Amino acid sequence: MIKIVLIVLGVSSVLSWALPTNLGELNLPKYQLGADNIQIVSYDAENFNPDVTNQYHLFTRSNPSRSQPLVIGHNNILSQSNFNNNKRTVFLIHGWFNSATSDFNRELVPVLLSADDLNVIVVDWSTGANSLNYRVVNANAVKSGEAVARFIAWLSQQSGISLEQIHLIGHGLGGHQAGAAGRASNGKIGYITGLNPSLIGWVTNIDRLSPNDALYTEVLHTNYVQGYIGDLGHVDFYFNGGISMPGCDSNECDHDRSFLYFAESIVSGGFTGRECLNYYAAVLGMCDFHPGRLQMGGLYPKNGKTGVYYVETNPSSPYSQG
């Protein structure tokens, strides 16, 4: 029997998925995209075991708003799901004090499925993410990333999907977790996008996101309090210097702009960055002396591209200035 903590998914909107009897006693919750969070009463982040508590919610164009939970080791569930090994697979990894129902997932799942026929898997590691002890949640992010890598290895073995077909997108702590998953996959994941990866506890942390965690890593910087200010990927984009965003009046707003900008890049492109000498120049906005230009985001990796880029945005949607 797998223990499911329904409270982190929003009890009012979670329905049971009655699986065929030959799959044993598993009875998993489906997650309804757009459901509201409810107050979480208790956590067990101190004793986090992601192999037991992590949940993996599959969305496809055949089930764009109601998930099909996948469970590592249960091959029949995978075979009876809408997962298609001929399609690219995107994993969404939320951040601190978030869950499957976070705004990050609500924004990106429909955008991704509208843009391309994909397998989108929402990773819920909320049991490990919901603690005020940042040392605990940072360690849990790495643990969860390694568990995600084990899930990917199982998925690849059972379905035949190539690691190069996989795109990991992480917000905040999820950005570093994507790196941990890529590292545990020997750097063979095709594409990692870090959306304002977290700062606190990561400056000297050897487990932070790095370029070698995937064949191509791209990082968006939108806030220096909740986000890491130094460059982390093959390509780093600093929006308006990466400190604060036009139209925002809080660090949280700045932080969330990272996934809003990325979502818009999928829908309409734009966000052309100007090449900078280094991230110091990007923070200062002194990037007018290099000819290089590169567009941020999108669904496909920019293999071979490297560097730091400065991007200016509008204060409201559409955010791109071209």
CSV table of C-alpha atoms in Angstrom, one decimal:
chain,number,residue,atom,x,y,z
A,1,MET,CA,0.0,0.0,0.0
A,2,ILE,CA,1.3,3.4,-0.9
A,3,LYS,CA,0.5,6.1,1.6
A,4,ILE,CA,-0.7,9.3,-0.1
A,5,VAL,CA,-1.0,12.6,1.9
A,6,LEU,CA,-4.0,14.1,0.2
A,7,ILE,CA,-3.8,17.3,2.1
A,8,VAL,CA,-0.9,18.6,0.1
A,9,LEU,CA,-2.8,18.3,-3.1
A,10,GLY,CA,-6.1,20.0,-2.1
A,11,VAL,CA,-8.6,17.5,-0.8
A,12,SER,CA,-11.6,19.4,-2.3
A,13,SER,CA,-10.4,18.7,-5.8
A,14,VAL,CA,-8.6,15.4,-5.6
A,15,LEU,CA,-10.4,12.4,-6.9
A,16,SER,CA,-9.4,8.7,-6.5
A,17,TRP,CA,-8.2,6.9,-9.6
A,18,ALA,CA,-9.7,3.4,-9.3
A,19,LEU,CA,-7.1,1.3,-11.0
A,20,PRO,CA,-7.7,-2.2,-12.4
A,21,THR,CA,-7.7,-4.9,-9.7
A,22,ASN,CA,-4.7,-6.7,-11.3
A,23,LEU,CA,-2.5,-3.7,-10.2
A,24,GLY,CA,-3.0,-4.6,-6.6
A,25,GLU,CA,-4.1,-2.2,-3.8
A,26,LEU,CA,-2.8,1.0,-5.3
A,27,ASN,CA,-5.4,3.8,-5.2
A,28,LEU,CA,-3.8,7.1,-6.2
A,29,PRO,CA,-5.1,10.6,-6.3
A,30,LYS,CA,-5.5,12.5,-9.5
A,31,TYR,CA,-4.5,16.1,-9.4
A,32,GLN,CA,-6.9,18.5,-11.0
A,33,LEU,CA,-5.0,21.3,-12.7
A,34,GLY,CA,-6.3,24.7,-11.5
A,35,ALA,CA,-7.2,23.3,-8.0
A,36,ASP,CA,-6.7,25.5,-5.0
A,37,ASN,CA,-4.3,24.8,-2.3
A,38,ILE,CA,-5.6,24.4,1.2
A,39,GLN,CA,-3.6,25.1,4.4
A,40,ILE,CA,-1.1,22.4,5.1
A,41,VAL,CA,-1.3,21.3,8.7
A,42,SER,CA,1.8,19.1,9.2
A,43,TYR,CA,4.9,18.0,7.4
A,44,ASP,CA,7.6,15.5,7.8
A,45,ALA,CA,10.4,17.2,6.0
A,46,GLU,CA,13.0,16.1,8.6
A,47,ASN,CA,12.5,12.5,7.7
A,48,PHE,CA,11.9,13.0,3.9
A,49,ASN,CA,12.1,9.8,1.8
A,50,PRO,CA,11.4,10.9,-1.8
A,51,ASP,CA,11.3,7.3,-3.1
A,52,VAL,CA,8.1,6.9,-0.9
A,53,THR,CA,6.5,10.3,-0.9
A,54,ASN,CA,7.3,11.9,-4.2
A,55,GLN,CA,4.4,11.9,-6.7
A,56,TYR,CA,4.6,12.1,-10.5
A,57,HIS,CA,1.6,13.4,-12.3
A,58,LEU,CA,1.4,12.9,-16.1
A,59,PHE,CA,-0.4,15.4,-18.3
A,60,THR,CA,-0.8,15.0,-22.1
A,61,ARG,CA,-3.1,16.5,-24.7
A,62,SER,CA,-5.4,13.5,-24.0
A,63,ASN,CA,-5.6,14.5,-20.3
A,64,PRO,CA,-4.6,18.2,-20.2
A,65,SER,CA,-6.3,19.1,-16.9
A,66,ARG,CA,-6.5,15.9,-14.9
A,67,SER,CA,-3.4,13.9,-14.1
A,68,GLN,CA,-2.5,10.3,-14.4
A,69,PRO,CA,-0.2,9.4,-11.5
A,70,LEU,CA,2.8,7.3,-12.4
A,71,VAL,CA,4.5,5.1,-9.8
A,72,ILE,CA,8.1,3.8,-10.2
A,73,GLY,CA,8.2,0.1,-10.5
A,74,HIS,CA,4.6,-0.3,-11.5
A,75,ASN,CA,4.9,-1.0,-15.2
A,76,ASN,CA,1.3,-1.7,-15.8
A,77,ILE,CA,0.3,1.8,-14.7
A,78,LEU,CA,2.8,3.2,-17.2
A,79,SER,CA,1.5,1.0,-20.0
A,80,GLN,CA,-2.1,2.0,-19.4
A,81,SER,CA,-1.4,5.7,-19.2
A,82,ASN,CA,-1.2,8.2,-22.0
A,83,PHE,CA,2.6,8.3,-21.8
A,84,ASN,CA,4.0,8.1,-25.4
A,85,ASN,CA,7.7,7.3,-25.8
A,86,ASN,CA,7.7,8.9,-29.2
A,87,LYS,CA,7.2,12.3,-27.7
A,88,ARG,CA,9.5,14.6,-25.7
A,89,THR,CA,9.0,14.5,-22.0
A,90,VAL,CA,9.1,17.6,-19.7
A,91,PHE,CA,9.4,17.4,-16.0
A,92,LEU,CA,8.2,20.4,-13.9
A,93,ILE,CA,9.8,20.7,-10.4
A,94,HIS,CA,8.4,23.2,-8.0
A,95,GLY,CA,10.2,25.1,-5.3
A,96,TRP,CA,10.0,25.9,-1.6
A,97,PHE,CA,6.6,25.6,0.2
A,98,ASN,CA,5.0,24.6,-3.1
A,99,SER,CA,3.3,21.5,-4.4
A,100,ALA,CA,1.7,20.1,-7.5
A,101,THR,CA,-0.9,22.9,-7.4
A,102,SER,CA,1.6,25.7,-7.4
A,103,ASP,CA,1.2,28.7,-9.8
A,104,PHE,CA,4.4,27.5,-11.5
A,105,ASN,CA,2.6,24.3,-12.7
A,106,ARG,CA,-0.7,25.9,-13.4
A,107,GLU,CA,1.0,28.3,-15.7
A,108,LEU,CA,3.3,26.0,-17.5
A,109,VAL,CA,1.3,22.7,-18.0
A,110,PRO,CA,-1.3,24.3,-20.4
A,111,VAL,CA,1.3,26.4,-22.1
A,112,LEU,CA,3.5,23.4,-22.8
A,113,LEU,CA,0.7,21.2,-24.1
A,114,SER,CA,-0.6,24.0,-26.3
A,115,ALA,CA,2.8,24.5,-27.9
A,116,ASP,CA,3.6,20.9,-28.6
A,117,ASP,CA,2.4,17.3,-28.2
A,118,LEU,CA,4.4,16.4,-25.1
A,119,ASN,CA,4.4,14.2,-22.0
A,120,VAL,CA,4.4,16.7,-19.1
A,121,ILE,CA,5.2,15.2,-15.7
A,122,VAL,CA,4.6,17.3,-12.6
A,123,VAL,CA,6.9,16.3,-9.7
A,124,ASP,CA,5.3,16.8,-6.3
A,125,TRP,CA,8.0,16.7,-3.6
A,126,SER,CA,6.1,18.9,-1.2
A,127,THR,CA,6.7,16.7,1.8
A,128,GLY,CA,10.4,17.6,1.5
A,129,ALA,CA,9.9,21.2,0.4
A,130,ASN,CA,7.6,22.4,3.3
A,131,SER,CA,9.9,23.4,6.1
A,132,LEU,CA,11.2,26.7,7.5
A,133,ASN,CA,14.6,25.0,8.0
A,134,TYR,CA,16.5,25.9,4.9
A,135,ARG,CA,19.3,23.4,5.5
A,136,VAL,CA,16.7,20.7,5.6
A,137,VAL,CA,14.9,21.7,2.4
A,138,ASN,CA,18.2,22.3,0.6
A,139,ALA,CA,19.3,18.7,1.5
A,140,ASN,CA,15.8,17.4,0.5
A,141,ALA,CA,16.0,19.1,-2.9
A,142,VAL,CA,19.1,17.1,-3.6
A,143,LYS,CA,17.6,13.9,-2.3
A,144,SER,CA,14.5,14.5,-4.4
A,145,GLY,CA,16.6,15.2,-7.5
A,146,GLU,CA,18.3,11.9,-7.1
A,147,ALA,CA,14.9,10.2,-6.7
A,148,VAL,CA,13.7,12.0,-9.9
A,149,ALA,CA,16.8,10.5,-11.6
A,150,ARG,CA,15.8,7.0,-10.5
A,151,PHE,CA,12.3,7.6,-11.7
A,152,ILE,CA,13.7,8.8,-15.1
A,153,ALA,CA,16.0,5.7,-15.3
A,154,TRP,CA,13.0,3.5,-14.7
A,155,LEU,CA,10.9,5.4,-17.2
A,156,SER,CA,13.6,5.2,-19.8
A,157,GLN,CA,14.1,1.5,-19.2
A,158,GLN,CA,10.4,0.6,-19.5
A,159,SER,CA,9.5,3.0,-22.3
A,160,GLY,CA,12.7,3.3,-24.3
A,161,ILE,CA,12.7,7.0,-24.2
A,162,SER,CA,16.1,8.6,-24.6
A,163,LEU,CA,17.5,10.9,-21.9
A,164,GLU,CA,18.2,13.4,-24.7
A,165,GLN,CA,14.4,13.7,-25.2
A,166,ILE,CA,13.9,14.9,-21.6
A,167,HIS,CA,13.6,18.5,-20.4
A,168,LEU,CA,13.8,19.3,-16.7
A,169,ILE,CA,12.3,22.7,-15.7
A,170,GLY,CA,12.8,23.8,-12.1
A,171,HIS,CA,11.7,26.9,-10.2
A,172,GLY,CA,13.6,28.2,-7.2
A,173,LEU,CA,14.8,25.1,-5.2
A,174,GLY,CA,13.5,23.1,-8.1
A,175,GLY,CA,16.2,24.6,-10.3
A,176,HIS,CA,18.9,23.1,-8.2
A,177,GLN,CA,16.9,19.9,-7.9
A,178,ALA,CA,16.8,19.6,-11.7
A,179,GLY,CA,20.6,19.9,-11.6
A,180,ALA,CA,20.8,17.1,-9.0
A,181,ALA,CA,18.6,14.9,-11.2
A,182,GLY,CA,20.7,15.7,-14.2
A,183,ARG,CA,24.0,15.0,-12.4
A,184,ALA,CA,22.6,11.7,-11.1
A,185,SER,CA,21.8,10.9,-14.8
A,186,ASN,CA,25.4,11.4,-15.7
A,187,GLY,CA,24.7,14.7,-17.5
A,188,LYS,CA,22.9,12.9,-20.3
A,189,ILE,CA,19.6,14.8,-19.8
A,190,GLY,CA,19.0,16.8,-23.0
A,191,TYR,CA,17.9,20.2,-21.5
A,192,ILE,CA,17.6,21.8,-18.1
A,193,THR,CA,15.9,25.2,-17.5
A,194,GLY,CA,16.6,26.8,-14.1
A,195,LEU,CA,14.0,29.5,-13.3
A,196,ASN,CA,15.5,31.8,-10.7
A,197,PRO,CA,17.3,29.0,-8.8
A,198,SER,CA,17.5,29.7,-5.1
A,199,LEU,CA,20.3,31.6,-3.4
A,200,ILE,CA,20.2,30.9,0.3
A,201,GLY,CA,22.5,28.0,1.2
A,202,TRP,CA,23.7,27.4,-2.4
A,203,VAL,CA,26.6,29.8,-2.9
A,204,THR,CA,29.2,27.3,-1.6
A,205,ASN,CA,27.0,24.2,-2.1
A,206,ILE,CA,28.7,21.8,-4.5
A,207,ASP,CA,25.2,20.4,-5.3
A,208,ARG,CA,24.0,23.6,-7.0
A,209,LEU,CA,22.9,23.6,-10.6
A,210,SER,CA,25.9,23.6,-13.0
A,211,PRO,CA,26.4,23.5,-16.8
A,212,ASN,CA,27.5,19.9,-16.8
A,213,ASP,CA,24.3,18.6,-15.3
A,214,ALA,CA,22.8,18.3,-18.8
A,215,LEU,CA,23.7,18.5,-22.4
A,216,TYR,CA,22.4,22.1,-22.3
A,217,THR,CA,21.5,24.2,-19.3
A,218,GLU,CA,19.8,27.6,-19.4
A,219,VAL,CA,19.1,29.8,-16.4
A,220,LEU,CA,16.8,32.8,-15.9
A,221,HIS,CA,17.6,35.3,-13.2
A,222,THR,CA,14.9,37.6,-11.9
A,223,ASN,CA,15.6,38.3,-8.3
A,224,TYR,CA,18.7,38.4,-6.1
A,225,VAL,CA,17.0,37.7,-2.7
A,226,GLN,CA,15.2,34.5,-3.6
A,227,GLY,CA,17.4,33.8,-6.6
A,228,TYR,CA,21.1,33.0,-7.2
A,229,ILE,CA,22.8,36.0,-8.7
A,230,GLY,CA,25.9,34.3,-10.2
A,231,ASP,CA,25.9,32.4,-13.5
A,232,LEU,CA,25.0,28.7,-13.3
A,233,GLY,CA,24.4,27.4,-16.8
A,234,HIS,CA,25.7,27.1,-20.3
A,235,VAL,CA,23.6,30.3,-20.9
A,236,ASP,CA,22.4,32.7,-18.2
A,237,PHE,CA,19.8,35.4,-18.9
A,238,TYR,CA,19.6,38.4,-16.6
A,239,PHE,CA,16.3,40.1,-16.8
A,240,ASN,CA,16.6,43.9,-16.2
A,241,GLY,CA,19.9,43.1,-14.3
A,242,GLY,CA,18.4,40.1,-12.4
A,243,ILE,CA,17.7,42.3,-9.3
A,244,SER,CA,14.1,43.4,-9.5
A,245,MET,CA,11.4,43.3,-12.2
A,246,PRO,CA,9.4,46.2,-13.7
A,247,GLY,CA,5.8,46.0,-12.5
A,248,CYS,CA,6.7,44.1,-9.3
A,249,ASP,CA,6.7,45.4,-5.8
A,250,SER,CA,7.9,42.3,-4.0
A,251,ASN,CA,10.6,39.6,-4.1
A,252,GLU,CA,7.9,37.0,-4.6
A,253,CYS,CA,6.6,38.8,-7.7
A,254,ASP,CA,10.2,39.0,-9.1
A,255,HIS,CA,10.7,35.3,-8.4
A,256,ASP,CA,7.5,34.3,-10.2
A,257,ARG,CA,8.3,36.4,-13.2
A,258,SER,CA,10.9,33.8,-14.2
A,259,PHE,CA,8.2,31.2,-15.0
A,260,LEU,CA,5.9,33.9,-16.6
A,261,TYR,CA,8.7,35.0,-18.9
A,262,PHE,CA,9.6,31.4,-19.8
A,263,ALA,CA,5.9,30.6,-20.5
A,264,GLU,CA,5.6,33.6,-22.8
A,265,SER,CA,8.8,32.5,-24.6
A,266,ILE,CA,7.1,29.2,-25.4
A,267,VAL,CA,4.0,30.9,-26.7
A,268,SER,CA,5.4,33.8,-28.7
A,269,GLY,CA,9.2,33.7,-28.7
A,270,GLY,CA,10.9,37.1,-28.2
A,271,PHE,CA,13.1,37.9,-25.2
A,272,THR,CA,16.3,38.6,-27.3
A,273,GLY,CA,19.3,39.0,-24.9
A,274,ARG,CA,22.3,41.1,-25.5
A,275,GLU,CA,25.6,39.4,-24.8
A,276,CYS,CA,27.6,40.5,-21.7
A,277,LEU,CA,31.2,40.1,-20.7
A,278,ASN,CA,30.2,38.4,-17.5
A,279,TYR,CA,27.4,38.4,-14.9
A,280,TYR,CA,28.7,41.6,-13.2
A,281,ALA,CA,28.1,43.5,-16.5
A,282,ALA,CA,24.7,41.9,-16.8
A,283,VAL,CA,23.7,43.0,-13.3
A,284,LEU,CA,24.8,46.6,-14.2
A,285,GLY,CA,23.2,46.4,-17.6
A,286,MET,CA,26.5,47.3,-19.3
A,287,CYS,CA,26.1,44.9,-22.2
A,288,ASP,CA,26.2,47.2,-25.3
A,289,PHE,CA,29.7,46.4,-26.4
A,290,HIS,CA,29.3,42.8,-27.6
A,291,PRO,CA,27.5,41.9,-30.8
A,292,GLY,CA,26.1,38.5,-29.6
A,293,ARG,CA,22.3,38.1,-29.5
A,294,LEU,CA,20.3,35.1,-28.3
A,295,GLN,CA,16.6,34.4,-27.6
A,296,MET,CA,15.7,33.1,-24.2
A,297,GLY,CA,13.7,30.0,-23.5
A,298,GLY,CA,11.6,28.0,-25.9
A,299,LEU,CA,11.0,24.2,-26.1
A,300,TYR,CA,14.3,23.2,-27.6
A,301,PRO,CA,17.9,23.3,-26.3
A,302,LYS,CA,20.4,25.6,-27.9
A,303,ASN,CA,23.3,23.1,-27.9
A,304,GLY,CA,26.7,24.7,-28.3
A,305,LYS,CA,25.6,28.2,-27.1
A,306,THR,CA,27.2,29.7,-24.1
A,307,GLY,CA,27.4,33.0,-22.3
A,308,VAL,CA,25.7,35.6,-20.3
A,309,TYR,CA,22.9,37.8,-21.7
A,310,TYR,CA,20.9,40.9,-20.6
A,311,VAL,CA,17.2,41.2,-21.4
A,312,GLU,CA,14.9,44.1,-20.8
A,313,THR,CA,11.2,43.5,-20.2
A,314,ASN,CA,7.9,45.3,-20.1
A,315,PRO,CA,6.2,45.8,-16.7
A,316,SER,CA,3.1,43.8,-17.8
A,317,SER,CA,2.2,41.1,-20.3
A,318,PRO,CA,3.3,40.8,-23.0
A,319,TYR,CA,6.7,41.1,-21.2
A,320,SER,CA,9.0,40.6,-24.2
A,321,GLN,CA,10.3,43.7,-26.0
A,322,GLY,CA,11.3,41.6,-29.0
